[in-house]
Coordinates of C-alpha atoms in Angstrom, one line a residue:
Chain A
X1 CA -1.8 60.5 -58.0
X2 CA -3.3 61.5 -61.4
X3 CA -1.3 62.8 -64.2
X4 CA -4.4 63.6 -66.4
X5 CA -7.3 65.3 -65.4
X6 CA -10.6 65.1 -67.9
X7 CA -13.1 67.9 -68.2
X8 CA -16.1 68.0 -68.1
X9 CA -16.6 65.0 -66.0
X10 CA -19.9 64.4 -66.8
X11 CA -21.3 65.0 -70.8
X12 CA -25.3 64.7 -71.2
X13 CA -25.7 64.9 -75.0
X14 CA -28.4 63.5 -77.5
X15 CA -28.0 60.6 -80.0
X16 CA -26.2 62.3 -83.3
X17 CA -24.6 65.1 -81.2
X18 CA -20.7 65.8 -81.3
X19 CA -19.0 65.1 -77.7
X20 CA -16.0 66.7 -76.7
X21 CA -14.2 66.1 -73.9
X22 CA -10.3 67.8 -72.7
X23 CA -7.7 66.5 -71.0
X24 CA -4.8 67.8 -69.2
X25 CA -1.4 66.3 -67.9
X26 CA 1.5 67.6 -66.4
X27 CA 4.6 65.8 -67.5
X28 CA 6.3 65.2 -70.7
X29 CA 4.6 62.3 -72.4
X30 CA 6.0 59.5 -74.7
X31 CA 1.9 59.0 -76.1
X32 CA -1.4 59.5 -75.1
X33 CA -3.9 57.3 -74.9
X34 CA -7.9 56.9 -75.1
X35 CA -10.1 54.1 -73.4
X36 CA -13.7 53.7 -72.8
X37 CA -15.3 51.9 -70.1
X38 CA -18.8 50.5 -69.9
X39 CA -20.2 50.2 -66.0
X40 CA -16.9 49.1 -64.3
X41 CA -16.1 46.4 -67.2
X42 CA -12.9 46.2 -68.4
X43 CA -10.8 49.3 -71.1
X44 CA -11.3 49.0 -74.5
X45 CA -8.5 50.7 -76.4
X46 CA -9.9 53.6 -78.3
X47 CA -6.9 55.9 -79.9
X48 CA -3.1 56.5 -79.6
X49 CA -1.2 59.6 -80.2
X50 CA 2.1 60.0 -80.1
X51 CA 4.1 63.3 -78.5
X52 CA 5.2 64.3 -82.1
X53 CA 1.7 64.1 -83.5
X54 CA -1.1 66.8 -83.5
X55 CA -3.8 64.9 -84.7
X56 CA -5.7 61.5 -85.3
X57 CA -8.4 59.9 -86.6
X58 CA -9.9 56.8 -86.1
X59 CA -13.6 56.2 -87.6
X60 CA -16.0 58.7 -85.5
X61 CA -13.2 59.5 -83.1
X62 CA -10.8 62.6 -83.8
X63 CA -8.0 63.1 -81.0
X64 CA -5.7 66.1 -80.9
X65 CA -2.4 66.5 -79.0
X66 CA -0.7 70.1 -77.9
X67 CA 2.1 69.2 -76.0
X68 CA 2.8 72.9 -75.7
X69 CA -0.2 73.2 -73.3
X70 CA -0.1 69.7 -72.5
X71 CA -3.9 68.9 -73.6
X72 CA -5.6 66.8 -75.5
X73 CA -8.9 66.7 -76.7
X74 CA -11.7 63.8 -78.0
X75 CA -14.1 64.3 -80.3
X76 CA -17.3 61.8 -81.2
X77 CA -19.0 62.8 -83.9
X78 CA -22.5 61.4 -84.6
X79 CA -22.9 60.0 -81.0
X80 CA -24.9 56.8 -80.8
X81 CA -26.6 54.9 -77.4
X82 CA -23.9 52.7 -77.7
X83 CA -21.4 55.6 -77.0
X84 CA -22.6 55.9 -73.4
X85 CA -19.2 55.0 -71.2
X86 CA -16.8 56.4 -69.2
X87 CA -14.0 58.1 -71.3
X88 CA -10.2 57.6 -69.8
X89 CA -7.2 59.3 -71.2
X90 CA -3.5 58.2 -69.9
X91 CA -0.5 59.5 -70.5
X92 CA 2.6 57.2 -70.9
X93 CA 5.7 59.1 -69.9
X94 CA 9.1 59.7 -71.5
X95 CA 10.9 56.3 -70.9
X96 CA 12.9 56.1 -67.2
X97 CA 12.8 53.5 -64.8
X98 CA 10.2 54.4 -62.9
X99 CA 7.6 54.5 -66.2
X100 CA 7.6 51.6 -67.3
X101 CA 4.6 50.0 -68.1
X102 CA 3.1 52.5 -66.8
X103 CA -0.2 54.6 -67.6
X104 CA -1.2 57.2 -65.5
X105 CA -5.0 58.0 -66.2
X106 CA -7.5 60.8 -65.6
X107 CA -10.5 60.4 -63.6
X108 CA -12.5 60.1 -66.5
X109 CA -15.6 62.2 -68.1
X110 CA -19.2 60.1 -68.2
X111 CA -21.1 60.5 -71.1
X112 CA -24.3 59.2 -71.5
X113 CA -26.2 59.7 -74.9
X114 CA -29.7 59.8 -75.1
X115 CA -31.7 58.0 -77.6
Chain B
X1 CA -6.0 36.6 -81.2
X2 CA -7.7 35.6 -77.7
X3 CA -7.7 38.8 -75.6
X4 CA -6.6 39.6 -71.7
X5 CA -8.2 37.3 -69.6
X6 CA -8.6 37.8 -66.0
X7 CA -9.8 35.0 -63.6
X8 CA -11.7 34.7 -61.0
X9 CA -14.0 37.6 -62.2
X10 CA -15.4 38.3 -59.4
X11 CA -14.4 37.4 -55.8
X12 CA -15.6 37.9 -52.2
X13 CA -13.3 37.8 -49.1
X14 CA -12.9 38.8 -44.8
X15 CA -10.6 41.2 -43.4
X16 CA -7.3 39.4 -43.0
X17 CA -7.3 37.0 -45.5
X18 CA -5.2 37.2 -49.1
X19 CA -6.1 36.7 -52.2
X20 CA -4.4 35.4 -55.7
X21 CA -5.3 36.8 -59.2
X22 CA -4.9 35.7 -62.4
X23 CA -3.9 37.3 -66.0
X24 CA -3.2 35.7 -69.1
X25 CA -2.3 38.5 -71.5
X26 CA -3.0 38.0 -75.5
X27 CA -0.3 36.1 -77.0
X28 CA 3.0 37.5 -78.2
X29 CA 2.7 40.1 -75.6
X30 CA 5.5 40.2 -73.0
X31 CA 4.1 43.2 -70.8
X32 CA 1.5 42.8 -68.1
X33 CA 0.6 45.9 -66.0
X34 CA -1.5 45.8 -63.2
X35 CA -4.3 48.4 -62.0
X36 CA -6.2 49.3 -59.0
X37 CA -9.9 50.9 -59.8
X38 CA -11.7 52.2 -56.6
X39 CA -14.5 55.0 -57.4
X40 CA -12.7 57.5 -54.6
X41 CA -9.0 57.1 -55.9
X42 CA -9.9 56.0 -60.1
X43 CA -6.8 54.0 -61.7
X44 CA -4.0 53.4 -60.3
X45 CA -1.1 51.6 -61.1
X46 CA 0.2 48.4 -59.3
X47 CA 3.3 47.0 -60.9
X48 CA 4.6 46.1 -64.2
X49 CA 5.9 42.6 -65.4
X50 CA 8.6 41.8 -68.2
X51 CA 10.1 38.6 -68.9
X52 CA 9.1 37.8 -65.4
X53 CA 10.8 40.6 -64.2
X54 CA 9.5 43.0 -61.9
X55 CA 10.5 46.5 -63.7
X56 CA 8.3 48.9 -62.4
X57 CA 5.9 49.4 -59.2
X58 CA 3.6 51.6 -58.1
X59 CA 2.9 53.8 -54.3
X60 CA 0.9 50.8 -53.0
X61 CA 2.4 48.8 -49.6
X62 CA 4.1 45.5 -49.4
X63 CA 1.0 43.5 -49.1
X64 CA 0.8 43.7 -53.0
X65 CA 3.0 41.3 -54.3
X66 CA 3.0 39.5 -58.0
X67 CA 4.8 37.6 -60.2
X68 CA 4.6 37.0 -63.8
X69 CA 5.5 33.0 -65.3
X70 CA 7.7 31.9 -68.3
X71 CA 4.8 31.9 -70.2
X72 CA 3.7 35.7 -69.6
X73 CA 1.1 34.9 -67.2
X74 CA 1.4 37.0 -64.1
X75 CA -0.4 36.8 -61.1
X76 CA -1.1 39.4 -58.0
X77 CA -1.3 38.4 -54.8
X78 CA -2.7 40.6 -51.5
X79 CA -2.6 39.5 -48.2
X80 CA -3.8 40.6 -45.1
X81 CA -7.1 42.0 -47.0
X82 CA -8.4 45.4 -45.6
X83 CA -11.8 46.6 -46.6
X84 CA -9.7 49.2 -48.5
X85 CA -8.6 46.9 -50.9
X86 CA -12.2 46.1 -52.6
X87 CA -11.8 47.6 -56.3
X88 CA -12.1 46.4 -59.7
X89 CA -8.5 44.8 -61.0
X90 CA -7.5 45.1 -63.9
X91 CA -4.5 43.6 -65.6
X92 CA -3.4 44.8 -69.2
X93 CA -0.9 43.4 -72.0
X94 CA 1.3 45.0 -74.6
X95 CA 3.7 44.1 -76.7
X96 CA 6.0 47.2 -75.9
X97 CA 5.4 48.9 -72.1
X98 CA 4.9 52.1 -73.7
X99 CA 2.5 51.4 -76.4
X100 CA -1.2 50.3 -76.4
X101 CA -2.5 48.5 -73.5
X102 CA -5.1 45.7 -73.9
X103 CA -6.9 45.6 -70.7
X104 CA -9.0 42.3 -69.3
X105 CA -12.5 42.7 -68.0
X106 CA -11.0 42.8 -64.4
X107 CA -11.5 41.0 -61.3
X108 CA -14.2 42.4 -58.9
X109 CA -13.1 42.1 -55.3
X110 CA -15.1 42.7 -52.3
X111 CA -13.7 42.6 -48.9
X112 CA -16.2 42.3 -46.6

């Protein structure tokens, strides 16, 4: 099953637009995480935030966290071509034995940015 | 540092057979997960590796096996292929289990 669930799943949006996309989760959450995916290649590691933070930055990418409605939200700014990917977000869970190593991701929202 | 690398990269096999695949995860790290991508059921985690130690596994059946070396390289095995089983897999390091995850580009399996 999937613990995080992206919204929209799909994002249409001109080259220097802002994309935003949500995502929920249902359990109490050590970090969450953000990865982009071009056409069924590998993750590439976009952003981490931690249970105690509320916000992050990381060049055009700004993340926030509220564990109080268990949602978390990525914002491109400036969207380029090169943006167009699948966006993942997965939640690592409060330590136990049955966590470890263990990221449980969304289904993912597709954005494609048009030149 | 080299990245996650995955090998074979891509891979086609019959009903019944098994397959083996590979990960070497970036140096230093002592963590490999493993993940199942399918385009009906997304990612899904296999089974987590530490120290060669098995300490985590996911809802998938018996047929799923893996084992990670002295060195950190862990491999996945699947026997008794079922058309089911074609998906994208993906094998990821870290230096802690619950920090960042450095994924490979994946092994493309068909089962034909």
């Amino acid at each position: 099953s999937q613990q995080g669930e992206e919204d929209p799943q799909a994002l249409s949006i001109q080259e220097g637009e802002n994309a935003t996309m949500n995502c929920s989760y249902k359990t109490s959450i050590n970090n969450l995480q953000w990865y982009r995916q071009n056409s069924g290649r590998g993750l590439v590691h976009l952003i981490l935030i931690r249970s105690n933070e509320r916000e992050k930055h990381s060049g055009r990418l700004r993340v926030t966290l509220d564990t109080s409605k268990k949602s978390s939200s990525l914002l491109i700014t400036a969207s380029r071509a090169a943006d167009t990917a699948s966006y993942f977000c997965a939640t690592a869970r409060v330590l136990t034995t049955d966590s470890w190593g263990k990221l449980q991701f969304g289904a993912g929202t597709q954005v494609v940015v048009t030149p | 540092k080299a990245g996650v690398t995955q090998t074979p990269r891509y891979l086609i096999k019959t009903r019944g057979q098994q397959v083996t695949l590979s990960c070497s995860p970036i140096s230093g790290h002592r963590s490999v997960s493993w993940y199942q991508q399918t385009p009906g059921q997304g990612l899904q985690f296999l089974f987590e590796y530490f120290s060669e130690t098995q300490r985590n596994k996911g809802n998938f059946p018996g047929r799923f096996s893996g084992r990670q070396f002295s060195n950190s390289r862990s491999e996945m095995n699947v026997s008794t292929l079922e058309l089911g089983d074609s998906a994208l897999y993906l094998c990821a390091s870290s230096l802690l289990a619950e920090e960042t995850q450095y994924f490979g580009p994946g092994t493309r399996l068909l089962v034909l």
